[in-house]
Coordinates of C-alpha atoms in Angstrom, one line a residue:
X1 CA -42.2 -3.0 -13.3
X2 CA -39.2 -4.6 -12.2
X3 CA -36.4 -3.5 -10.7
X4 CA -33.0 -4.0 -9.9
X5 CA -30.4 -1.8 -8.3
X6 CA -27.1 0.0 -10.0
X7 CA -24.4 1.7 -7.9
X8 CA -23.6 3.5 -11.1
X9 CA -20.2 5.4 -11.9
X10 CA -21.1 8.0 -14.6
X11 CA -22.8 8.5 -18.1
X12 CA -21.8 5.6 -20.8
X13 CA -19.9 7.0 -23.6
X14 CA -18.5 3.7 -24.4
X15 CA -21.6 1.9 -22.9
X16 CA -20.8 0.4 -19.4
X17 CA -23.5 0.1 -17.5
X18 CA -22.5 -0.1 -13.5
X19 CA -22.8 -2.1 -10.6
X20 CA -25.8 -3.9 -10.4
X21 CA -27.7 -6.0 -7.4
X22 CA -31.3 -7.3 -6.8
X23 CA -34.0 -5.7 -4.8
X24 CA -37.0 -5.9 -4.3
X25 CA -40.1 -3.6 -5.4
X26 CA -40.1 0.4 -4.0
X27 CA -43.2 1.3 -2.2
X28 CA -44.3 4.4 -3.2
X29 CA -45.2 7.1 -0.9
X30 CA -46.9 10.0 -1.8
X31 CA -46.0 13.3 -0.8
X32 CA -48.8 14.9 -2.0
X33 CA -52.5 14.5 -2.4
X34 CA -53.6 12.5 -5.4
X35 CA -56.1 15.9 -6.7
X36 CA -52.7 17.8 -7.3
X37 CA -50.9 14.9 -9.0
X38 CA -53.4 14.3 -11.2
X39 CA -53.9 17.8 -12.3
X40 CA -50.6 17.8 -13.1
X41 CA -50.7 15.2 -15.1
X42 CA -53.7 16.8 -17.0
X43 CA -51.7 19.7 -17.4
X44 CA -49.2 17.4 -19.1
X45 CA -51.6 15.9 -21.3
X46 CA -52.8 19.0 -22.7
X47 CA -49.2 20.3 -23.2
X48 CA -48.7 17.3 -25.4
X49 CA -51.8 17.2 -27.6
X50 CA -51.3 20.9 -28.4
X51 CA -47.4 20.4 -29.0
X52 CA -48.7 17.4 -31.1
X53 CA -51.6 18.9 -33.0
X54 CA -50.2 22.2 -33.4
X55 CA -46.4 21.9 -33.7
X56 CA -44.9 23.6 -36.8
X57 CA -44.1 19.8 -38.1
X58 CA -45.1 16.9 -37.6
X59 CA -43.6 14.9 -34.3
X60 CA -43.1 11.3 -33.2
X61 CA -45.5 10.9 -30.0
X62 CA -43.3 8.2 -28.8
X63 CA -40.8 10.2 -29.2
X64 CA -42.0 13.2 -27.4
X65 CA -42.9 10.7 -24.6
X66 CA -39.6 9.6 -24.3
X67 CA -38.0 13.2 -24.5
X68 CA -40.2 14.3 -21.4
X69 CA -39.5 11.3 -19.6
X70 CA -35.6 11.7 -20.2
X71 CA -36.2 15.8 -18.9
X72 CA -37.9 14.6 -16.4
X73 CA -35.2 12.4 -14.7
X74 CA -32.4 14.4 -16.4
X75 CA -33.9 17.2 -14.0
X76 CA -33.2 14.8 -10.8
X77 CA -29.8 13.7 -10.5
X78 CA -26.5 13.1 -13.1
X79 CA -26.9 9.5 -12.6
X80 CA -30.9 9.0 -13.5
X81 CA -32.5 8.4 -16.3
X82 CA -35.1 6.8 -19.0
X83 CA -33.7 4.7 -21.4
X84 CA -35.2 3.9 -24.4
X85 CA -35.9 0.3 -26.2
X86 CA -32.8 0.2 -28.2
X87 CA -30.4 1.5 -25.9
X88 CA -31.9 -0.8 -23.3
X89 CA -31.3 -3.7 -25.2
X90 CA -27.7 -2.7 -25.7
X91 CA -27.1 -1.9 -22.3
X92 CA -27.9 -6.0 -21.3
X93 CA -25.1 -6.9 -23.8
X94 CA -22.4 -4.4 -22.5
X95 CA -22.6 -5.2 -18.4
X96 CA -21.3 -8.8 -19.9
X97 CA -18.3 -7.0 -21.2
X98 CA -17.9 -6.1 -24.8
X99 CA -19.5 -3.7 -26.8
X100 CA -18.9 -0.9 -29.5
X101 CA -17.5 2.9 -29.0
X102 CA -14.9 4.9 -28.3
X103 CA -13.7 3.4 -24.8
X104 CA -15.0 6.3 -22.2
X105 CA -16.6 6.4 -19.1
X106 CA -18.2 10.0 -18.8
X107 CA -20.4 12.1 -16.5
X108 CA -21.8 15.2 -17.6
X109 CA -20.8 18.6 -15.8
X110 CA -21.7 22.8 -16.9
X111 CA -23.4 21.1 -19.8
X112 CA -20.7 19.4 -21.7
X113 CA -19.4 15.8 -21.4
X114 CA -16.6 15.4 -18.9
X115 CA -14.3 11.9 -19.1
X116 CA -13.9 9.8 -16.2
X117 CA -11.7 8.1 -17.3
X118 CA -10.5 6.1 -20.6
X119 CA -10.7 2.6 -20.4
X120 CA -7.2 0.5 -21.0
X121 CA -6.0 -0.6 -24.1
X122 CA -9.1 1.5 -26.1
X123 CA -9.2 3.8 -28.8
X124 CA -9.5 7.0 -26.5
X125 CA -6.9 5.6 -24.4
X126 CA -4.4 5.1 -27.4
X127 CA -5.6 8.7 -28.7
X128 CA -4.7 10.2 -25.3
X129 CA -7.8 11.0 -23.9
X130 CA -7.4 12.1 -20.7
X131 CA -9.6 11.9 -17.0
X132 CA -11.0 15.4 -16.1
X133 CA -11.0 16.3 -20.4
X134 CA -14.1 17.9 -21.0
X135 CA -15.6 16.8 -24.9
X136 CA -17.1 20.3 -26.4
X137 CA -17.7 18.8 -30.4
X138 CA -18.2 15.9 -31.9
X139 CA -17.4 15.9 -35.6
X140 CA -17.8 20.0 -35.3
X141 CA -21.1 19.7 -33.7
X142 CA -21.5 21.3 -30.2
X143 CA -23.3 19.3 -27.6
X144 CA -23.5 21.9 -25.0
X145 CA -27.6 21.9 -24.1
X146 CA -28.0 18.2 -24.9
X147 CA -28.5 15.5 -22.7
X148 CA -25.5 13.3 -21.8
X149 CA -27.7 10.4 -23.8
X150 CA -28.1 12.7 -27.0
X151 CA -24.5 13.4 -26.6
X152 CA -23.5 9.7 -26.6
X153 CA -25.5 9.0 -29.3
X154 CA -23.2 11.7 -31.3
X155 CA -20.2 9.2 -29.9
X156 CA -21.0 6.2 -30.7
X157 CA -21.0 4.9 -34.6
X158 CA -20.1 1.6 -36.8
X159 CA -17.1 -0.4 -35.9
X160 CA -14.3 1.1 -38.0
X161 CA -16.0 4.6 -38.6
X162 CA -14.2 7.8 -37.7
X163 CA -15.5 10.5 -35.5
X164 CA -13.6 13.4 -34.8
X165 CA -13.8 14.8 -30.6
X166 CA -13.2 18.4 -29.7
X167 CA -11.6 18.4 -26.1
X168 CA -11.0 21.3 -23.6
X169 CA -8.3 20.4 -21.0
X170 CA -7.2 22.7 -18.7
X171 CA -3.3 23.1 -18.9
X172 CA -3.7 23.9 -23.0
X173 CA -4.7 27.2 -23.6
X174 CA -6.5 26.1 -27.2
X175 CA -9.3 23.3 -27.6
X176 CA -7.4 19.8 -28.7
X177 CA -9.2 17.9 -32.2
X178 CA -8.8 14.5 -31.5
X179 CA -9.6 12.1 -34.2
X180 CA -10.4 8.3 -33.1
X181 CA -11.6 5.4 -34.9
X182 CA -14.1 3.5 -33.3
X183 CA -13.8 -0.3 -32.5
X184 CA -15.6 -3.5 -30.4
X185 CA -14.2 -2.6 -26.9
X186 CA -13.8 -5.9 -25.3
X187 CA -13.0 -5.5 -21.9
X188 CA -10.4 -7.6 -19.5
X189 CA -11.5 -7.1 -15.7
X190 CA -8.4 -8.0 -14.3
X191 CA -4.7 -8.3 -15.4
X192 CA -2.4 -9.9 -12.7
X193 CA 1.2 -9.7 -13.1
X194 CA 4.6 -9.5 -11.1
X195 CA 7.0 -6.6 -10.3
X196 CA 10.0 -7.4 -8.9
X197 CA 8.3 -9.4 -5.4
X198 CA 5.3 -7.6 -5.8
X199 CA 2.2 -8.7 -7.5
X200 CA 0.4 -6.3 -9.3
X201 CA -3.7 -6.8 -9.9
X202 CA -4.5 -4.2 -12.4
X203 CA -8.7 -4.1 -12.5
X204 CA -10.3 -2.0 -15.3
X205 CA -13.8 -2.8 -14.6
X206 CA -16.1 -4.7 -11.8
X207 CA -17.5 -7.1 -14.3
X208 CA -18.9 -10.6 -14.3
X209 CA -15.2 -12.0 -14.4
X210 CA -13.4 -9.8 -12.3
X211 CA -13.4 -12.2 -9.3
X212 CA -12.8 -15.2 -11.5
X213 CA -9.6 -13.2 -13.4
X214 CA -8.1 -12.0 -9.8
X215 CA -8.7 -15.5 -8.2
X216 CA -6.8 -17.2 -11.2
X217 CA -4.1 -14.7 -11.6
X218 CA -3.2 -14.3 -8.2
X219 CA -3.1 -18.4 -7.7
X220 CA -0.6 -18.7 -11.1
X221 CA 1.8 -15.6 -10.1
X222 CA 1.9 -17.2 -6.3
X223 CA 2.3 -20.8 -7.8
X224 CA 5.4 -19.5 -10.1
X225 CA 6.9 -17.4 -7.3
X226 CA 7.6 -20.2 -5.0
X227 CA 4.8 -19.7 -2.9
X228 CA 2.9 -16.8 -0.7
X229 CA 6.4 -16.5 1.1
X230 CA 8.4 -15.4 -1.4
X231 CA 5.9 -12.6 -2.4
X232 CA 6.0 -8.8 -0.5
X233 CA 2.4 -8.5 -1.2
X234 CA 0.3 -7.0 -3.4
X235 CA -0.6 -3.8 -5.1
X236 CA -4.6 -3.4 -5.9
X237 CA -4.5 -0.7 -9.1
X238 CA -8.0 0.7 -8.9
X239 CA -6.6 3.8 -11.4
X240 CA -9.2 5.1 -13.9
X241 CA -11.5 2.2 -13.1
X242 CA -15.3 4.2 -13.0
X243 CA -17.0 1.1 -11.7
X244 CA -19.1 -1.9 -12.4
X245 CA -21.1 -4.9 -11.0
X246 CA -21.4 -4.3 -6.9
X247 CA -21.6 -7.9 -6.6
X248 CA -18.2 -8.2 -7.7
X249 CA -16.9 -5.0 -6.1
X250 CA -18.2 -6.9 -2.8
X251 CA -17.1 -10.0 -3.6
X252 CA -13.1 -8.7 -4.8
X253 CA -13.0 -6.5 -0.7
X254 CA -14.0 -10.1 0.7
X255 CA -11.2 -11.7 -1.5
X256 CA -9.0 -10.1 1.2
X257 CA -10.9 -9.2 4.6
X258 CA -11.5 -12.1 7.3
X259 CA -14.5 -10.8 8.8
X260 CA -16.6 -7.4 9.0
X261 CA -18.9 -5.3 7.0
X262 CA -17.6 -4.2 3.2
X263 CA -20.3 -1.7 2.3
X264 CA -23.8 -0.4 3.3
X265 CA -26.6 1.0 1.3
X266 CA -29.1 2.9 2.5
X267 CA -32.0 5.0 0.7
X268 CA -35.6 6.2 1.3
X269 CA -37.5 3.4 0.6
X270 CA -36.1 0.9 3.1
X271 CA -36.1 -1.9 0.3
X272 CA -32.5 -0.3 -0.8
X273 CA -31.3 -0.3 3.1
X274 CA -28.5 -3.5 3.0
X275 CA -25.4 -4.4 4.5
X276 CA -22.5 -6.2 2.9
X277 CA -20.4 -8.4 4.9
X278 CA -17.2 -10.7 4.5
X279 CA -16.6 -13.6 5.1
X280 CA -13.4 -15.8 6.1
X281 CA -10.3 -16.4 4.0
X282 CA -7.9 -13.6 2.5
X283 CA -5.8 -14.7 -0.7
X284 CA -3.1 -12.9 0.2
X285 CA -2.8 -14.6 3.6
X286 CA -2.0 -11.4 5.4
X287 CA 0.7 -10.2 3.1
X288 CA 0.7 -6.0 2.8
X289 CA -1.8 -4.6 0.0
X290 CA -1.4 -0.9 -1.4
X291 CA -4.6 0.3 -2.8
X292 CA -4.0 2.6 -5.7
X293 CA -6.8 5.4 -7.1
X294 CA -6.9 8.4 -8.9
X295 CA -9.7 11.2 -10.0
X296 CA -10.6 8.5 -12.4
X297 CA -11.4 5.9 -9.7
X298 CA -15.3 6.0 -9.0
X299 CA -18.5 3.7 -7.4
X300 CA -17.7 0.1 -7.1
X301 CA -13.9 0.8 -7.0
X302 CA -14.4 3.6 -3.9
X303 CA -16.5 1.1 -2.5
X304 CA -13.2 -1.7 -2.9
X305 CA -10.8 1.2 -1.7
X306 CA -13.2 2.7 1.3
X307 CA -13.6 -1.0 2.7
X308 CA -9.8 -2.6 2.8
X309 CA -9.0 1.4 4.2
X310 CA -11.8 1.1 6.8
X311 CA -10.3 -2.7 7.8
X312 CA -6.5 -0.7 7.7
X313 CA -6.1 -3.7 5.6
X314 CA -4.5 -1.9 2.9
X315 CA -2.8 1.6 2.6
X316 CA -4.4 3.9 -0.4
X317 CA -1.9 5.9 -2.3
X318 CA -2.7 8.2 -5.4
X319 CA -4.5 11.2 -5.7
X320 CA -9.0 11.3 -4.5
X321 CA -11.0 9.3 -6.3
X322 CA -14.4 10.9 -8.5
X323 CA -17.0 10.8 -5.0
X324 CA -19.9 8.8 -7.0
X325 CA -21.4 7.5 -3.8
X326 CA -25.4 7.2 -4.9
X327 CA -27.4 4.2 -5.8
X328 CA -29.4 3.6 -8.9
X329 CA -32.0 1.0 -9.3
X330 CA -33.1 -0.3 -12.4
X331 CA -36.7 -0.7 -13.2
X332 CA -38.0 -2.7 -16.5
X333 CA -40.3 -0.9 -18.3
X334 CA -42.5 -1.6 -21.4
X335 CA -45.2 -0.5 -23.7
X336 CA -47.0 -3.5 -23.0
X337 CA -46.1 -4.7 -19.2
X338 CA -47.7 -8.3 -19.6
X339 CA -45.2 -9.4 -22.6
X340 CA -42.6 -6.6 -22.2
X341 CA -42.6 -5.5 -25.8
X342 CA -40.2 -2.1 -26.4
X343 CA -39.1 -3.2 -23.0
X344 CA -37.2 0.1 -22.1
X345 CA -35.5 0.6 -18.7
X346 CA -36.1 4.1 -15.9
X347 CA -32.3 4.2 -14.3
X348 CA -33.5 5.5 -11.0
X349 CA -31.3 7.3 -7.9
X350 CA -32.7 5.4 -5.0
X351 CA -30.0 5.6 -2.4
X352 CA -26.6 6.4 -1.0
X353 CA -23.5 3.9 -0.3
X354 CA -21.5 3.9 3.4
X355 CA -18.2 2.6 3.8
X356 CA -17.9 0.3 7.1
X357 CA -16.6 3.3 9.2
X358 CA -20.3 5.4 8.1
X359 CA -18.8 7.5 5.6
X360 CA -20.4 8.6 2.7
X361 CA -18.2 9.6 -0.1
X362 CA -20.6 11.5 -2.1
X363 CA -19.2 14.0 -3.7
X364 CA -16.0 13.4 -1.5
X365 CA -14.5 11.1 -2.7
X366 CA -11.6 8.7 -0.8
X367 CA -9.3 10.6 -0.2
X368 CA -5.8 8.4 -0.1
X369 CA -3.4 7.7 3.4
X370 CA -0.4 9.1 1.5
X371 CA -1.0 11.2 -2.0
X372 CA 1.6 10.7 -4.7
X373 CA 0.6 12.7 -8.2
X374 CA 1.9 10.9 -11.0
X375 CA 5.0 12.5 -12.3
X376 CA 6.2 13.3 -15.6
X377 CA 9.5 11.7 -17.2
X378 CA 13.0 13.5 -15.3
X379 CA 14.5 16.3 -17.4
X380 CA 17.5 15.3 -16.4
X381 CA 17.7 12.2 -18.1
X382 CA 20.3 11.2 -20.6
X383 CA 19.5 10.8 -24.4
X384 CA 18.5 6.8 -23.4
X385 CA 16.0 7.8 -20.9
X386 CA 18.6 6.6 -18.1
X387 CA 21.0 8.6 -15.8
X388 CA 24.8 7.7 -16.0
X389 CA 26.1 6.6 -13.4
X390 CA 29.5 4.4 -12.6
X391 CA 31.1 3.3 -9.5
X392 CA 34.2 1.6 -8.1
X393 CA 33.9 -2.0 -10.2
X394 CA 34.1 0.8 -13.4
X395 CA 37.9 1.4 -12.5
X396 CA 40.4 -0.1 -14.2
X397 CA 42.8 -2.5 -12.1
X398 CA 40.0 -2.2 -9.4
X399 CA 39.7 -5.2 -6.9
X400 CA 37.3 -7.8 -6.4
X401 CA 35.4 -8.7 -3.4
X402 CA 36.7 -11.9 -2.0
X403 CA 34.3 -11.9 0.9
X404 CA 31.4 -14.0 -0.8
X405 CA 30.8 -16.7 -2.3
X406 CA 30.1 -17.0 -6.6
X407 CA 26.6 -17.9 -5.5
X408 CA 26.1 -15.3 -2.8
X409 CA 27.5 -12.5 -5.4
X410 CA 24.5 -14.0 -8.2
X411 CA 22.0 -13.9 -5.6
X412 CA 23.1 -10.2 -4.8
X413 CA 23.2 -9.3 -8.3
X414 CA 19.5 -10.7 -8.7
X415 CA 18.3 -8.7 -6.1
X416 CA 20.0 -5.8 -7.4
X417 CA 18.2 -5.9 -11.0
X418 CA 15.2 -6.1 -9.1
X419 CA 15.5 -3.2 -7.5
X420 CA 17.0 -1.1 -10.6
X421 CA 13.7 -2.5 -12.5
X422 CA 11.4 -0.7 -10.1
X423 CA 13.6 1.9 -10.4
X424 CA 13.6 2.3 -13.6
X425 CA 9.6 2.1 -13.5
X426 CA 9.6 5.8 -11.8
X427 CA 10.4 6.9 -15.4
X428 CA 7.1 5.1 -16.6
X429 CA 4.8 4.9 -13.5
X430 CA 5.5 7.5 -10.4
X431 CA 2.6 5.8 -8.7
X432 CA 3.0 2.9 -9.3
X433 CA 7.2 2.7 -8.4
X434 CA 6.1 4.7 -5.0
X435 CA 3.7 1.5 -4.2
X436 CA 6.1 -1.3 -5.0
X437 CA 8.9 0.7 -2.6
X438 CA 6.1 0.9 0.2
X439 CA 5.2 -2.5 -0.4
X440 CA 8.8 -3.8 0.4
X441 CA 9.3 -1.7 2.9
X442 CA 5.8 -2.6 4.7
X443 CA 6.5 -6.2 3.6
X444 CA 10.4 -6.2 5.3
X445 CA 8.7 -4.2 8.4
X446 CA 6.3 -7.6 8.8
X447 CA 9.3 -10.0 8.6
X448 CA 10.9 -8.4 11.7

């Protein structure tokens, strides 16, 4: 066999596979003597010729096999799992980035499918699927008592093809239908932008260019602002991302620590015990970072988040992230080992994660340095979705300022829009508004 490691976020509805890293092989260590094991085995065995001689009809032995491996590992841990030929196959192409579905990341939870999160710019994300939605039907079929793999299976379809999702969220008091057309989701890790002084780096997934898209945003927003010293810093939006490579979750922390550990891993077989550290140079040069996460925010991002919070080299403000802290190794497997024909793939739980401080966020999740829950739209606002306002320059006859220059009262009124443009962003992102203020308050706190 051989294997390589995952520090996965959830189930794949739309296919992403997460975070993986090489190891090396797992010893094996038996806790039991090898008479017991082996009449286990038999006992297995004999269960599966009877079931296969004497079933009512006729069954697939390869597909029995790969039922009772899937129970098997289904029976361990949310995260583990056998994956079959096919699927295997499919699962190579999506850790690149693109691949077919609906655009969810799920986890499975009191026997339905629960969303993690809905991945930008996706058809479940332009349907208004929600984090923390729990998918009861697909196309009126009830998946309660199937696997999270069976139920995925129900998701997924042809590019173009329509599947209709039952969904039970918690504030309506009736299911939700939800009818989405299925597309080729091709994912962009990073999208780097400006607000006002403040650059924003939003990452959807830790994939193979998520580095590459930060380091070449970052460099062209900096380049067009004048330089590193006309930007307040920089807010890391980590919402609804459920994960990815670790290589690149390690390798985004490192973007902006100097020195110590990012992340440890650490796991019965001391193959999976490692330690991540950083190494010199921080592209934002010491300039304030906000971390933002939500309930949506799981594995590699927690592992971004816990890090620059560990280092106090960023504040994290949202709401607590998912808690997937485990790590799942990936082991080729095959019909034939010698030329891995039917290569299928055993998604194993092999260890837990640390932040550098020793935490484990298992099932904890990080929980942010100042929570702000993202607010709905003001009731009070006028029919444009603005409050009115007016002020002394409304009057009629009123006077002018003659205290400042023409160029001083443009460079006033620049910094004025600014401000009004975050402030107008409270009526479309809470969260996100709340981090641009901190930033230029941390940022003006730094100049002093």
């Amino acid at each position: 066999m051989k294997p390589f490691s995952l520090a996965v976020a959830a189930g794949l509805a739309s296919g992403i596979v997460t975070a993986v890293f090489l190891t090396g092989a797992l010893s094996a260590q038996e806790s039991e003597p090898k008479s017991n094991v082996y009449q286990d085995l038999d006992l297995f065995a004999r269960t599966f010729e009877k079931i296969r001689n004497q079933y009512v009809e006729e069954v697939d032995s390869l597909e029995l096999i790969h039922a009772a491996l899937n129970g098997m590992l289904s029976s361990l841990d949310p995260h583990s799992a056998f994956i079959p030929p096919k699927k295997y196959d499919e699962m190579q192409v999506k850790t690149k980035g693109e691949f077919g579905g609906l655009g969810i990341e799920v986890t499975q939870e009191d026997g339905y499918v629960k969303v993690i999160t809905p991945i930008d710019d996706t058809p479940a994300d332009k349907a208004g699927i929600l984090a923390g939605d729990f998918i009861t039907h697909v196309d009126g079929e009830s998946i309660l008592g199937m696997t999270l793999g069976e139920a995925v299976d129900l998701l997924r379809g042809p590019v173009g093809s329509e599947v209709v999702v039952t969904i039970w969220r918690e504030e309506e008091s009736e299911p939700l239908e939800v009818t989405i057309i299925r597309e080729t989701i091709k994912l962009t890790a990073a999208r780097v932008r400006m607000e006002g002084d403040a650059i924003v780096v939003r990452i959807t997934t830790f994939s193979g260019q998520t580095l590459v898209n930060v380091q070449d945003g970052l460099a062209k927003e900096i380049e067009e602002a004048g330089g590193i010293d006309f930007v307040n810093g920089m807010i890391l939006d980590l919402r609804n991302n459920a994960g990815g490579l670790l290589d690149q979750a390690v390798s985004v922390a490192d973007a902006f620590l100097d020195k110590g550990e990012i992340v440890s891993t650490r796991g019965r077989a001391k193959t999976m015990d490692d330690r991540y550290n950083a190494e010199q140079g921080d592209l934002m040069e010491g300039k304030p970072i906000i971390v933002l996460v939500n309930g949506g925010s799981a594995s590699a991002s927690e592992i971004v988040a816990g890090a620059l919070q560990d280092h106090r080299r960023a504040v994290v403000v949202g709401t607590k992230s998912f808690g997937k802290g485990s790590v799942q190794t990936l082991f080729t497997i095959g019909t034939d080992e010698n030329t891995l024909k039917e290569k299928g793939g055993l998604r194993l739980t092999t260890g837990r994660y640390y932040t550098p401080s020793g935490r484990s966020i298992q099932g904890l999740g990080i929980s942010p340095d100042i929570i702000v829950e993202q607010l709905p739209l003001s009731e009070f606002e006028g029919e444009d979705g603005k409050k009115f306002s007016y002020s002394e320059t409304d009057l009629r006859n009123s006077l002018e300022n003659d205290s400042i220059s023409e160029e001083e009262r443009l460079q006033l009124e620049e910094e004025i829009k600014k401000r009004e443009a975050a402030a107008e962003l409270r009526f479309e992102d809470y969260q996100l508004a709340y981090a641009i203020d901190l930033l230029y308050g941390l940022s003006f706190a730094q100049s002093m």
